Coordinates of C-alpha atoms in Angstrom, one line a residue:
M1 CA 25.9 38.9 56.3
S2 CA 28.7 39.8 59.2
S3 CA 31.2 37.4 60.2
P4 CA 29.7 36.6 64.0
E5 CA 32.3 37.7 66.8
P6 CA 34.1 35.3 69.3
I7 CA 32.6 35.6 72.8
A8 CA 34.5 35.7 76.3
L9 CA 33.0 32.8 78.7
P10 CA 33.8 34.1 82.2
N11 CA 35.6 32.3 84.8
P12 CA 38.5 31.1 82.6
P13 CA 41.3 28.8 84.0
N14 CA 44.1 31.0 85.2
D15 CA 47.1 29.0 83.7
G16 CA 47.4 27.9 80.4
I17 CA 44.7 25.6 78.8
T18 CA 45.3 22.2 77.7
S19 CA 41.8 21.2 76.2
L20 CA 38.5 21.5 75.3
Q21 CA 35.5 19.2 74.8
Y22 CA 31.6 19.3 74.8
I23 CA 29.8 17.1 76.2
D24 CA 27.4 15.3 74.5
N25 CA 24.2 15.9 76.7
N26 CA 21.6 14.6 74.7
N27 CA 18.8 14.9 77.3
S28 CA 19.4 18.5 77.7
S29 CA 17.8 21.1 75.0
S30 CA 18.7 24.2 77.9
Q31 CA 22.1 23.7 78.4
Q32 CA 25.4 22.9 76.7
L33 CA 28.3 22.0 78.9
L34 CA 31.7 22.3 77.4
A35 CA 34.5 21.3 79.8
S36 CA 38.3 22.5 79.8
T37 CA 41.2 21.6 81.7
S38 CA 44.5 23.8 82.4
W39 CA 47.8 23.4 84.1
D40 CA 46.0 25.2 87.1
G41 CA 44.8 21.4 87.9
A42 CA 41.1 22.4 87.4
L43 CA 38.2 21.0 85.5
R44 CA 35.8 23.7 84.5
L45 CA 31.9 23.3 82.9
H46 CA 30.7 25.9 81.3
D47 CA 27.2 26.7 79.6
T48 CA 27.9 28.3 76.4
F49 CA 24.2 28.9 75.4
A50 CA 23.6 30.7 78.7
K51 CA 27.3 31.5 78.5
T52 CA 27.9 31.0 82.1
H53 CA 30.4 29.1 84.3
V54 CA 28.9 26.2 85.7
L55 CA 31.7 24.1 87.6
N56 CA 35.2 24.5 89.1
H57 CA 37.2 21.5 90.4
V58 CA 41.1 20.6 91.2
M59 CA 41.6 17.5 90.2
E60 CA 43.9 17.3 93.0
C61 CA 46.8 16.0 90.9
G62 CA 48.9 18.8 89.0
P63 CA 48.0 20.5 86.2
L64 CA 45.9 18.6 84.0
L65 CA 47.2 17.9 80.5
S66 CA 44.4 15.8 78.9
M67 CA 40.7 15.6 79.0
T68 CA 37.8 13.5 77.5
S69 CA 34.7 12.5 77.8
S70 CA 32.6 8.9 77.5
S71 CA 31.0 8.5 74.1
S72 CA 27.5 7.6 76.0
S73 CA 25.2 10.7 75.7
S74 CA 23.6 9.4 79.0
S75 CA 26.7 9.0 81.1
N76 CA 27.8 13.0 81.8
K77 CA 31.5 11.4 83.2
V78 CA 34.5 13.8 82.1
F79 CA 38.3 12.4 82.6
T80 CA 41.4 13.7 82.9
G81 CA 45.1 13.1 82.6
G82 CA 47.5 14.6 85.0
I83 CA 50.9 15.5 85.0
D84 CA 51.4 12.9 88.1
G85 CA 50.3 9.8 85.5
S86 CA 46.6 9.8 86.7
I87 CA 43.3 9.2 84.9
R88 CA 40.7 10.2 87.1
Q89 CA 36.7 10.4 86.4
F90 CA 34.8 13.7 87.7
D91 CA 30.7 12.1 87.4
I92 CA 29.2 15.8 86.4
A93 CA 25.9 14.8 88.5
T94 CA 27.3 14.1 91.8
S95 CA 30.4 16.4 91.5
T96 CA 32.1 13.5 92.2
P97 CA 36.0 12.4 91.3
S98 CA 37.5 9.4 91.5
L99 CA 41.1 7.1 90.3
I100 CA 41.0 5.1 87.4
G101 CA 44.8 4.5 87.1
M102 CA 48.2 5.5 86.2
H103 CA 50.7 6.1 84.3
G104 CA 54.0 4.7 85.4
A105 CA 52.4 3.0 88.2
N106 CA 54.8 -0.1 87.7
S107 CA 57.9 1.7 87.0
S108 CA 61.0 1.9 89.3
N109 CA 60.7 4.6 92.3
D110 CA 62.5 7.6 90.2
D111 CA 61.4 11.1 91.3
N112 CA 62.6 12.3 88.0
K113 CA 60.9 9.8 85.6
K114 CA 58.3 11.6 82.9
V115 CA 54.9 9.8 83.3
A116 CA 52.8 12.2 82.6
C117 CA 49.4 11.2 81.3
S118 CA 49.7 13.5 78.2
A119 CA 46.6 12.0 76.1
L120 CA 43.4 10.8 76.4
S121 CA 40.6 9.4 74.7
A122 CA 37.4 8.0 75.0
I123 CA 36.4 4.5 72.6
H124 CA 33.5 5.4 70.7
D125 CA 30.8 3.2 70.4
S126 CA 31.9 1.9 73.9
S127 CA 31.1 3.8 77.2
S128 CA 33.0 1.8 79.4
L129 CA 36.4 2.1 77.4
I130 CA 39.2 4.8 77.5
A131 CA 42.7 5.3 75.8
S132 CA 45.8 6.9 77.6
A133 CA 49.0 7.3 76.6
G134 CA 51.9 9.0 78.0
W135 CA 55.6 10.3 78.7
D136 CA 56.3 6.9 79.9
S137 CA 55.7 5.8 76.1
K138 CA 53.3 3.6 76.9
F139 CA 49.8 3.1 75.7
H140 CA 46.9 2.0 78.1
L141 CA 43.3 0.9 77.5
W142 CA 41.1 1.0 80.6
D143 CA 37.5 0.0 81.5
V144 CA 35.9 2.0 83.6
R145 CA 33.5 -0.9 84.6
S146 CA 36.0 -3.4 85.9
S147 CA 36.2 -4.7 88.9
N148 CA 40.1 -5.1 88.8
K149 CA 40.6 -1.8 90.2
H150 CA 43.2 0.8 88.9
Q151 CA 44.6 -1.8 86.3
P152 CA 44.3 -1.3 82.6
V153 CA 43.0 -4.3 80.6
I154 CA 45.8 -3.7 77.6
T155 CA 49.0 -2.1 78.1
L156 CA 51.5 -2.1 74.7
D157 CA 54.6 0.1 74.0
L158 CA 55.1 3.3 72.1
P159 CA 58.2 4.1 70.7
G160 CA 58.7 7.2 72.1
K161 CA 56.3 10.3 74.7
A162 CA 52.8 10.8 73.4
F163 CA 52.6 14.4 72.1
G164 CA 48.7 13.3 70.5
M165 CA 46.1 10.5 70.2
D166 CA 42.7 10.2 68.7
T167 CA 40.1 7.1 68.3
S168 CA 38.0 7.0 64.7
L169 CA 34.5 7.6 65.0
D170 CA 33.8 3.5 63.8
G171 CA 35.5 2.8 67.7
T172 CA 37.9 0.5 66.0
K173 CA 41.3 2.3 65.9
V174 CA 43.3 4.4 68.0
V175 CA 46.5 7.0 66.7
V176 CA 49.0 7.9 68.6
A177 CA 51.8 10.8 67.6
T178 CA 54.7 10.3 69.8
S179 CA 58.5 11.6 69.9
G180 CA 60.9 11.1 66.8
R181 CA 57.7 11.4 64.2
Q182 CA 56.4 8.1 64.7
N183 CA 52.4 7.6 64.9
C184 CA 51.2 4.4 66.0
F185 CA 48.0 2.9 64.5
I186 CA 46.2 0.5 67.5
D187 CA 43.4 -1.4 66.5
V188 CA 40.5 -1.9 69.0
R189 CA 37.7 -4.5 69.3
S190 CA 35.6 -3.4 72.1
S191 CA 32.8 -5.1 70.4
S192 CA 34.8 -8.3 71.8
L193 CA 33.7 -6.9 75.6
S194 CA 30.3 -8.2 77.1
V195 CA 28.7 -8.0 79.9
T196 CA 26.2 -10.9 81.0
N197 CA 24.0 -9.8 84.1
N198 CA 21.9 -13.1 85.3
N199 CA 20.5 -10.9 88.5
D200 CA 22.2 -12.0 91.5
K201 CA 24.8 -13.4 89.8
E202 CA 28.1 -11.0 89.0
N203 CA 28.8 -9.4 85.6
S204 CA 31.1 -11.7 83.1
Q205 CA 33.2 -10.1 81.3
Q206 CA 35.8 -10.5 78.4
P207 CA 38.6 -8.4 78.0
P208 CA 39.1 -5.9 74.2
I209 CA 41.7 -6.9 72.2
A210 CA 44.4 -4.3 71.1
N211 CA 47.2 -4.3 69.1
M212 CA 50.2 -2.4 67.4
I213 CA 49.1 -2.9 63.3
L214 CA 51.2 0.0 62.2
Q215 CA 54.1 2.2 62.7
R216 CA 55.1 5.0 60.6
D217 CA 57.2 8.5 60.0
S218 CA 54.9 11.2 59.9
S219 CA 55.3 12.8 56.4
L220 CA 56.3 15.9 58.4
K221 CA 59.9 16.9 59.0
Y222 CA 59.5 18.5 62.5
Q223 CA 57.7 17.4 65.9
T224 CA 54.0 16.5 65.7
R225 CA 51.4 18.6 67.9
C226 CA 48.5 17.2 66.8
I227 CA 46.7 14.6 65.0
K228 CA 43.3 14.0 64.2
F229 CA 41.3 11.1 62.1
F230 CA 38.8 11.6 59.3
P231 CA 35.2 11.3 60.3
S232 CA 35.4 8.5 57.7
T233 CA 38.3 7.0 59.0
Q234 CA 40.2 6.9 55.3
G235 CA 43.1 9.1 56.8
I236 CA 44.3 11.7 59.3
A237 CA 45.2 15.2 59.7
I238 CA 48.8 16.0 61.3
G239 CA 49.8 19.2 63.1
S240 CA 53.6 20.3 63.7
I241 CA 55.3 23.1 64.9
E242 CA 56.6 24.1 62.1
G243 CA 53.1 25.7 60.5
R244 CA 52.3 23.0 58.6
V245 CA 49.3 20.1 57.8
A246 CA 50.0 17.3 56.4
I247 CA 46.8 14.9 55.3
E248 CA 47.7 11.1 55.3
Y249 CA 45.7 7.8 54.0
L250 CA 45.5 4.5 55.4
T251 CA 45.9 2.4 52.5
E252 CA 48.6 0.0 54.4
L253 CA 45.2 -1.2 56.6
G254 CA 43.3 -2.0 54.0
I255 CA 41.5 1.2 54.2
S256 CA 40.9 3.0 50.3
N257 CA 41.7 6.4 49.9
N258 CA 40.0 7.0 46.2
N259 CA 42.9 7.8 44.6
K260 CA 43.8 10.0 46.4
K261 CA 47.8 11.3 47.6
K262 CA 48.7 12.2 50.7
Y263 CA 49.8 15.8 50.9
A264 CA 51.2 18.8 53.2
F265 CA 50.3 22.4 53.3
K266 CA 51.9 25.9 55.1
C267 CA 49.1 27.5 57.5
H268 CA 49.7 30.1 60.3
R269 CA 52.8 31.9 59.0
V270 CA 52.8 36.2 59.7
N271 CA 55.5 37.2 56.7
D272 CA 58.8 35.0 57.6
T273 CA 57.7 33.8 61.4
I274 CA 56.6 30.3 61.2
Y275 CA 54.1 29.8 64.2
P276 CA 52.9 25.6 65.3
V277 CA 49.5 24.1 64.7
N278 CA 48.5 23.7 68.3
D279 CA 45.3 21.8 67.0
I280 CA 42.6 20.4 64.4
A281 CA 39.1 20.0 64.8
F282 CA 36.8 18.1 62.3
H283 CA 33.3 19.6 61.4
P284 CA 30.7 17.0 62.7
T285 CA 28.8 17.0 59.5
H286 CA 30.9 18.6 56.3
G287 CA 34.2 16.8 57.1
T288 CA 36.1 19.7 56.4
F289 CA 38.5 21.1 59.5
A290 CA 39.5 24.0 61.6
T291 CA 43.0 24.5 62.7
G292 CA 44.6 26.4 65.8
G293 CA 47.8 28.4 65.2
A294 CA 50.0 29.9 67.7
D295 CA 49.9 33.1 65.9
G296 CA 46.2 33.6 67.2
T297 CA 44.2 32.6 64.4
V298 CA 41.0 29.8 63.5
V299 CA 41.0 28.8 59.8
T300 CA 38.6 26.9 58.2
W301 CA 39.8 24.2 55.5
D302 CA 38.5 22.4 52.9
G303 CA 40.8 18.7 53.2
N304 CA 39.6 17.2 49.7
S305 CA 39.2 20.1 47.7
K306 CA 42.7 21.8 49.3
K307 CA 41.4 25.2 49.8
K308 CA 41.3 27.3 52.4
L309 CA 37.5 28.2 53.4
A310 CA 37.5 31.2 56.3
S311 CA 39.0 33.1 58.7
L312 CA 37.1 32.5 62.3
A313 CA 39.1 34.5 64.2
K314 CA 42.0 36.8 65.2
L315 CA 42.1 36.1 69.0
P316 CA 44.9 37.7 71.8
T317 CA 47.2 34.7 71.7
S318 CA 48.3 31.5 70.7
I319 CA 45.2 29.0 69.8
A320 CA 45.6 26.4 72.1
C321 CA 43.1 23.7 71.4
L322 CA 40.1 24.4 69.8
A323 CA 36.5 22.2 69.7
F324 CA 33.1 21.8 67.6
N325 CA 30.2 21.4 69.3
R326 CA 27.8 18.2 68.4
D327 CA 26.7 20.0 65.3
G328 CA 28.8 22.1 64.5
T329 CA 26.9 25.1 64.7
E330 CA 29.4 26.7 67.7
L331 CA 33.2 26.5 67.5
A332 CA 34.9 27.0 70.7
M333 CA 38.3 28.2 70.9
A334 CA 40.9 28.7 74.1
S335 CA 43.4 31.9 73.4
S336 CA 46.2 30.9 75.9
Y337 CA 50.1 31.4 75.0
T338 CA 51.6 27.9 74.6
F339 CA 55.4 29.5 74.8
E340 CA 56.5 28.7 71.4
E341 CA 58.9 32.2 72.1
G342 CA 59.4 31.1 75.3
E343 CA 58.9 32.8 79.0
R344 CA 57.4 36.5 78.2
D345 CA 54.7 38.8 79.5
H346 CA 51.1 37.8 77.4
P347 CA 47.3 38.4 77.8
R348 CA 45.3 36.2 80.1
E349 CA 43.9 32.8 79.3
E350 CA 40.3 32.9 77.5
I351 CA 37.9 30.4 76.5
Y352 CA 35.9 31.7 73.8
V353 CA 32.7 30.3 71.8
R354 CA 31.6 31.9 68.2
E355 CA 28.6 31.1 66.1
V356 CA 29.8 29.2 62.9
L357 CA 28.5 29.8 59.4
E358 CA 26.8 27.4 57.0
G359 CA 29.4 28.9 54.6
E360 CA 32.8 29.2 56.7
V361 CA 32.5 25.0 56.9
K362 CA 30.9 23.7 54.1
P363 CA 33.1 21.9 50.8
K364 CA 33.9 23.6 48.2
V365 CA 32.6 22.5 45.3
V366 CA 35.0 21.0 42.6
A367 CA 34.8 21.6 39.0
K368 CA 34.9 18.3 36.2

């Protein structure tokens, strides 16, 4: 069987693509929405079933560096992080944006201070909690239902600028990768957030609890580009600027690693040229993962058996970001130069989608 070809979506961003995410709209069987953000400051929506451009909205905050969507399938809200430090909500149903909060809002008035919101992630199993991290070395937790507008419910100090972030599927942990090769693990107890509605009485809320429970060095020697939890929350995968991926476990947190040891492997290299690993996306069913590199290739891997599974695509320029759809049958890929070779002419930005075959993501059977 021949490999499926990537299909370019119409009306792509005009500048560097920073994030891709499928919107979990369970209520629709006729539409599959893919959201994207970019340095041109616009949030875009495409329907990957129809291969059409649905919406383009400039968020009025300069370049968009990060994005997430509500974990509730009925919410249909997207959140963006801007270079101005803002976190904004976009309601897809009404095409209405609103301000959630700001990074650097309480810092001294210094025009040169870097406050960009560089990482966003929704807390799974919560319809209202959003985590953000930024260049101001702060972690914020926001409750979008809070009556205390534009104020985070939790703020924690980070050891450096945030370069990447992810939340565990069980909704209890956040990992933030920062400058200085630090990985910070934050315990979030969103279950402590309870809302009681007594008809005419105002909702009463208890704030969630978040604590830094572990800070450790990355096992990779060079700057982190991306970090993701395993679907099982048993460990993390880290991609670096030096064409390597590390698989690490969380035994310090009392999470069993089934006697597996951490390891790292080389990838996204062409002869003597080493390219950054820009993104990692885990398959939602099989737990294998795809990596996107600045060499323009997308490759799938079985982390348990330490095997390469398949090369999915070779696109015109750097793979800036990746996303699997809900059932893992489609992969979205951003072909967007990430300036690893400095300023130069480069192909225009494109968003591609590609059907994923079972054999390209199914784990290898390990002989005993």
